[in-house]
CSV table of C-alpha atoms in Angstrom, one decimal:
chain,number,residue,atom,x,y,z
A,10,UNK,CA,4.5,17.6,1.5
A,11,UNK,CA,1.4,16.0,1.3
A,12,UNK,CA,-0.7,14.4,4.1
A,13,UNK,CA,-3.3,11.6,4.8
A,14,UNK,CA,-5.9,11.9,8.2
A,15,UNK,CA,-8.0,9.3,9.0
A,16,UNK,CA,-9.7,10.7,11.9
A,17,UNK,CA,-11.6,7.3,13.3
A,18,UNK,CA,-8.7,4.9,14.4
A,19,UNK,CA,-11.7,1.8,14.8
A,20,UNK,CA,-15.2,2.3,13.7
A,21,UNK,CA,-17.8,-1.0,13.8
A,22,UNK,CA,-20.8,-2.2,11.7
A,23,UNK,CA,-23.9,-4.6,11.9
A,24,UNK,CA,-24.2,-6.8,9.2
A,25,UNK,CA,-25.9,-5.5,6.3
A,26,UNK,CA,-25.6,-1.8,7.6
A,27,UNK,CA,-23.8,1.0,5.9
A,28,UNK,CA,-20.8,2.6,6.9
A,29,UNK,CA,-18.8,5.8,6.6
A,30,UNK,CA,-14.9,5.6,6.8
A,31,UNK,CA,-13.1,9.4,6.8
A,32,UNK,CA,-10.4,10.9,5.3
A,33,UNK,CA,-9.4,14.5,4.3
A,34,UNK,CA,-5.9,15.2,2.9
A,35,UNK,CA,-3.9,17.9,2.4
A,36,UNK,CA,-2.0,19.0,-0.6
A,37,UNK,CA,-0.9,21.8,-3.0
A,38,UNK,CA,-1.6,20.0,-5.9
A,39,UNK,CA,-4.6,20.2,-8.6
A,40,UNK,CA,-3.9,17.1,-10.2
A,41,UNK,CA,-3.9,13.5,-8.1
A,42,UNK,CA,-5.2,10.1,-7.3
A,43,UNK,CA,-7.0,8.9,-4.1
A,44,UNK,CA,-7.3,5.2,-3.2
A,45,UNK,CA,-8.8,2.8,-0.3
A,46,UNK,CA,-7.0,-0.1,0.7
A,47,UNK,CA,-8.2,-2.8,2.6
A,48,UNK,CA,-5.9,-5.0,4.6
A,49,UNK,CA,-7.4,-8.3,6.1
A,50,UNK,CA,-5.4,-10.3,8.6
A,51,UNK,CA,-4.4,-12.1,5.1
A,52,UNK,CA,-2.0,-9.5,5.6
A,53,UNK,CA,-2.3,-8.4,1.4
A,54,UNK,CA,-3.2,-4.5,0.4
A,55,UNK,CA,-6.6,-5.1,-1.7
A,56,UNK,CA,-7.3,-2.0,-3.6
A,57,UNK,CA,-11.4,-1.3,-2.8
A,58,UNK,CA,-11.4,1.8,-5.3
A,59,UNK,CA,-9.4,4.9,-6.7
A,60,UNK,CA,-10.7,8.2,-7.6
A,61,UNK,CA,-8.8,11.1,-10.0
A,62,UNK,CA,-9.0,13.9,-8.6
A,63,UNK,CA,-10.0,15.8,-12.0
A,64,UNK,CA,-13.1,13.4,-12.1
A,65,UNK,CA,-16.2,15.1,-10.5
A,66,UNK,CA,-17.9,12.1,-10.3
A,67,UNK,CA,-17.6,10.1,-7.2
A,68,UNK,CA,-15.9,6.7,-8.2
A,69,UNK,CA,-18.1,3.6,-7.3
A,70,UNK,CA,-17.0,-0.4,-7.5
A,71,UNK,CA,-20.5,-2.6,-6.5
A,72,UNK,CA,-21.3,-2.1,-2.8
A,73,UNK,CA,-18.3,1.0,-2.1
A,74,UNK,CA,-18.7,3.8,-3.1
A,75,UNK,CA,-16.6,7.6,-2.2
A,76,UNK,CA,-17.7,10.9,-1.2
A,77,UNK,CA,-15.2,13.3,-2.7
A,78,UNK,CA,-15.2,16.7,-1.9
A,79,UNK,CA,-12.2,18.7,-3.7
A,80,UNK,CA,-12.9,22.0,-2.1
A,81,UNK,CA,-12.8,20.1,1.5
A,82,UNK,CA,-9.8,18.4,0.9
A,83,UNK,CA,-12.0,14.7,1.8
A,84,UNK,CA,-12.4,11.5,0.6
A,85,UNK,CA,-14.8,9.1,2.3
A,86,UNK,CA,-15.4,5.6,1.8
A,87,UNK,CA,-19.3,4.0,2.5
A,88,UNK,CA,-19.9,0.7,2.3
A,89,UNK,CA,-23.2,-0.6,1.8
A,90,UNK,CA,-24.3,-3.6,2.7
A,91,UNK,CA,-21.5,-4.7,5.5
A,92,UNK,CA,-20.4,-8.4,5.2
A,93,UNK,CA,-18.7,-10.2,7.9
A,94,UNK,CA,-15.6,-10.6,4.7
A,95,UNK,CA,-15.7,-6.3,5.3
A,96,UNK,CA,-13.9,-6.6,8.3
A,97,UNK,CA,-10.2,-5.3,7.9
A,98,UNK,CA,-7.6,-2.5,8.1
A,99,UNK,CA,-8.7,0.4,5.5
A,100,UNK,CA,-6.3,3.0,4.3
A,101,UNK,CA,-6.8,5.6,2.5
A,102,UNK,CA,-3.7,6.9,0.2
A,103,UNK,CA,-2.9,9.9,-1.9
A,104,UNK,CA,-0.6,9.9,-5.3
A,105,UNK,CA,0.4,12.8,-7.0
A,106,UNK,CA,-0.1,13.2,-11.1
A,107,UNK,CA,3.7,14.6,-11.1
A,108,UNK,CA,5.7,12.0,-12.6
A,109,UNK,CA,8.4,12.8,-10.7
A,110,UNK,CA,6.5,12.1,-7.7
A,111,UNK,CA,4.4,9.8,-8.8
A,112,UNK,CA,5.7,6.7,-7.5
A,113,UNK,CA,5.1,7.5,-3.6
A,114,UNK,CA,1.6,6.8,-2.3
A,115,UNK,CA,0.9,8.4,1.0
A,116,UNK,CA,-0.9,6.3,3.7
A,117,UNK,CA,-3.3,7.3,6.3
A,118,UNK,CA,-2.9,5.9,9.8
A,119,UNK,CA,-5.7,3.7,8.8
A,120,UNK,CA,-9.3,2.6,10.8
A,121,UNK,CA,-9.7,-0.9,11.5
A,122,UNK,CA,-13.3,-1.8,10.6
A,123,UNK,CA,-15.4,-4.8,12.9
A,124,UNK,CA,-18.7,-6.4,11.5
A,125,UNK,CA,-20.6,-7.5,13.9
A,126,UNK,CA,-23.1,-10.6,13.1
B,9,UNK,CA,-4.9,-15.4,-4.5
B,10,UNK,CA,-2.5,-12.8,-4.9
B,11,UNK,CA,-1.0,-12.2,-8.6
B,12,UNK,CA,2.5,-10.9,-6.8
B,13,UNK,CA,4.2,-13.7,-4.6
B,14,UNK,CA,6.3,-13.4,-1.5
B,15,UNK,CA,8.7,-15.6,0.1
B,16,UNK,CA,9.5,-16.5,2.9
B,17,UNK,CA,5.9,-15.9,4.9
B,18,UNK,CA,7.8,-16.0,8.1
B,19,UNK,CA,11.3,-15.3,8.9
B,20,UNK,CA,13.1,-15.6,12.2
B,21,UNK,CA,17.0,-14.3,12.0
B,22,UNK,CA,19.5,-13.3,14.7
B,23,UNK,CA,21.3,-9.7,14.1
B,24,UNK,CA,24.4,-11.3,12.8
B,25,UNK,CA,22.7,-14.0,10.2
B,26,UNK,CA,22.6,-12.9,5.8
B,27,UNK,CA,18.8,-13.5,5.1
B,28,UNK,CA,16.9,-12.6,1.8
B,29,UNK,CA,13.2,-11.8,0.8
B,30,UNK,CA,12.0,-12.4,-2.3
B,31,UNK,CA,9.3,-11.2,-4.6
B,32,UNK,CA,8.4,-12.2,-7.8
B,33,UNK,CA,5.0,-11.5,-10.3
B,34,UNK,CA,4.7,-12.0,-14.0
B,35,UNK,CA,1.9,-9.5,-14.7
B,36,UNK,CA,4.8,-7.5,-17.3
B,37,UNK,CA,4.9,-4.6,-14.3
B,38,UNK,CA,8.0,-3.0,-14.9
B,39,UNK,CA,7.9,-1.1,-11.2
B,40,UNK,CA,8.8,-2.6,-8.1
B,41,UNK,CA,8.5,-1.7,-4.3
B,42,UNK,CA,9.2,-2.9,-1.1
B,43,UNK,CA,7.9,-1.4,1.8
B,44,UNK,CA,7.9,-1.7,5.8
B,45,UNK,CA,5.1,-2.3,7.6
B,46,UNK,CA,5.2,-2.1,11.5
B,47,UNK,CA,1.9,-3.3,13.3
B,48,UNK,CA,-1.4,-1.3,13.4
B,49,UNK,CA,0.5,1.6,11.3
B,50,UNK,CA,0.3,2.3,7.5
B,51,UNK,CA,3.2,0.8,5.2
B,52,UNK,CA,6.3,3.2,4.4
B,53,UNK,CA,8.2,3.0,1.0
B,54,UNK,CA,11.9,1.7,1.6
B,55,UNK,CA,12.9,1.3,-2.4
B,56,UNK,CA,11.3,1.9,-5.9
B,57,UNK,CA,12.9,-0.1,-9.3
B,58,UNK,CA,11.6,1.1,-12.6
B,59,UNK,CA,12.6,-0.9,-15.2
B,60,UNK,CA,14.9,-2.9,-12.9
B,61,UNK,CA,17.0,0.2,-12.2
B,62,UNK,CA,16.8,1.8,-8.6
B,63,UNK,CA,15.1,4.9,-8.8
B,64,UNK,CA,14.0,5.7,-5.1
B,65,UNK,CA,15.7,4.8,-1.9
B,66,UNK,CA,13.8,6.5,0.8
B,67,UNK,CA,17.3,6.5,3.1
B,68,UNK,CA,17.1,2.8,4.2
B,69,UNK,CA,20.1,1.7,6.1
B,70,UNK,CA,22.8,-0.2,4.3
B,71,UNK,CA,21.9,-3.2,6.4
B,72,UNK,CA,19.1,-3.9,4.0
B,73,UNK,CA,20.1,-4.1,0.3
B,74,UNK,CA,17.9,-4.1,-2.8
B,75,UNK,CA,18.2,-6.6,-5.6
B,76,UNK,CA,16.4,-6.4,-9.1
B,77,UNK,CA,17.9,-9.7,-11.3
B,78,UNK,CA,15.0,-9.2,-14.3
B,79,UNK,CA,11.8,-7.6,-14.8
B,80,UNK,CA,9.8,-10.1,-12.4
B,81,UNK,CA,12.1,-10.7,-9.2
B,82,UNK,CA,12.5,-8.2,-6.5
B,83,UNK,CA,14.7,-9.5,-3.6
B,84,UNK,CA,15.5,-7.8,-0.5
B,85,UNK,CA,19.1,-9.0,1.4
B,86,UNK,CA,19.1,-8.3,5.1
B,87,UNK,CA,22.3,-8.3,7.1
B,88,UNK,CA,23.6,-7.1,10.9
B,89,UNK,CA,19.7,-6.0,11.4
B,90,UNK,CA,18.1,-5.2,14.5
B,91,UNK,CA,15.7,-6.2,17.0
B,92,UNK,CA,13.9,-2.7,15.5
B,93,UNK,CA,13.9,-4.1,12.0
B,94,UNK,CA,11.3,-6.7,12.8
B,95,UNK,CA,8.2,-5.8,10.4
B,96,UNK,CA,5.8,-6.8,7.8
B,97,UNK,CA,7.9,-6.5,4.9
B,98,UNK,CA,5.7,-5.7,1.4
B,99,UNK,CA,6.1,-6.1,-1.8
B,100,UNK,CA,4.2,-4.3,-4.6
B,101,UNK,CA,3.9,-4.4,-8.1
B,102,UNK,CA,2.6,-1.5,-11.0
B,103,UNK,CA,2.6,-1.3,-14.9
B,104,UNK,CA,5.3,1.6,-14.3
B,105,UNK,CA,6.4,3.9,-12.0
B,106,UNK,CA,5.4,7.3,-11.9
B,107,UNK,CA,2.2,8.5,-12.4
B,108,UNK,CA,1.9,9.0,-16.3
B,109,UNK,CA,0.5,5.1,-16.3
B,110,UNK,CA,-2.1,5.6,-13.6
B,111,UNK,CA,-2.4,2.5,-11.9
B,112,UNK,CA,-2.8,1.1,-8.8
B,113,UNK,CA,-0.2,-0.8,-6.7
B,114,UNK,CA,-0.2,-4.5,-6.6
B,115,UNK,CA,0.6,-5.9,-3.6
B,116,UNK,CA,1.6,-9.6,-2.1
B,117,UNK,CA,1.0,-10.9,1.2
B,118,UNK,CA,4.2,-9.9,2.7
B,119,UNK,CA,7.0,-11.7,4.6
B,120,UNK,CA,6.7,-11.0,8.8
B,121,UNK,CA,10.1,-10.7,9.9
B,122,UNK,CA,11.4,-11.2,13.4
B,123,UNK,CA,14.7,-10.5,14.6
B,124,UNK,CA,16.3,-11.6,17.9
């Protein structure tokens, strides 16, 4: 079975600074998908960006951008340019390529991210 | 604004009242899932529909019974629940289940349920 660690249960920002969220996972699999979730107290899962794990390339989507590290197992989120609008619950998730198993994304236990004006 | 649409926001039932959740989107997904949400922890899958048929119960109690009338209505019925079963109930949307159609989940703002 597969499994998500995020390490950093809170983790705060300035305004305008960058931040680093962590996540390594663990898996048997060669084939998958990654995601970050955001979760305001809207209560709504906002997808902030996806990575395949065949890509080498580290995914990007304006100011978020991943670190991903096959080898390591890890899948890091920075954001660049922290807005107060930032603040939130992020998960990161895994998915499987197998069809099969396809349809179950597993969650971190998630780091709930301050800005600070 | 959220594309998939939940109602009730809130819900207050006693353990021996019939409630139901629903869910609805008309993006043309053809997956469905509800999942449970307690506080400050991630979301857990209770039940997958792909192409309105029931394709994963993740051994959720009877008490909580899955409905699937059409391609865009999800509805959860709740009955005899307990003080336990109080949540963040989520919906979520995708193009298809499985992972052939890689897409991400859609997901609504949820109904908070209390039970007394």
């Amino acid at each position: 079975a597969q499994t998500v660690t995020q390490s950093q249960p809170e983790m705060s920002v300035q305004e305008a600074e960058t931040v680093t969220l962590s996540c390594t996972y663990d898996t048997s699999e060669s084939d998958y998908y990654l995601f970050w979730y955001k979760q305001p107290p809207s209560r709504q899962m906002i997808l902030v960006i996806r990575q395949e794990a065949y890509k080498q390339q580290n995914a990007t989507e304006n100011r978020f951008s991943v670190n991903f590290q096959k080898a390591a197992k890890s899948f890091s989120l920075k954001i660049s340019d922290s807005q107060l609008g930032d603040a939130a619950m992020y998960f990161c998730a895994y998915r499987s390529a197998r069809e099969t198993s396809g349809s179950r994304l597993t969650f971190g236990e998630g780091t709930q991210l301050t800005v600070n004006p | 604004d959220t594309e998939v649409t939940q109602t009730p926001k809130h819900l207050v039932m006693g353990m021996t009242n019939k409630k139901s959740l629903k869910c609805e989107q008309h993006m043309g997904h053809r997956a469905m899932y509800w999942y449970k949400q307690k506080a400050k922890k991630p979301p857990e899958l209770m039940f997958v529909y792909s192409y309105e048929k029931l394709s994963i119960n993740e051994s959720v109690p009877s008490r909580f019974s899955p409905e699937c009338p059409n391609s865009s209505l999800l509805n959860l019925h709740l009955h005899a629940l307990q003080p336990e079963d109080s949540a963040l109930y989520l919906c979520a949307s995708s193009p298809r289940a499985g992972s052939s159609y890689n897409s991400p989940l859609h997901f609504g703002n949820g109904t908070r349920l209390t039970v007394t």
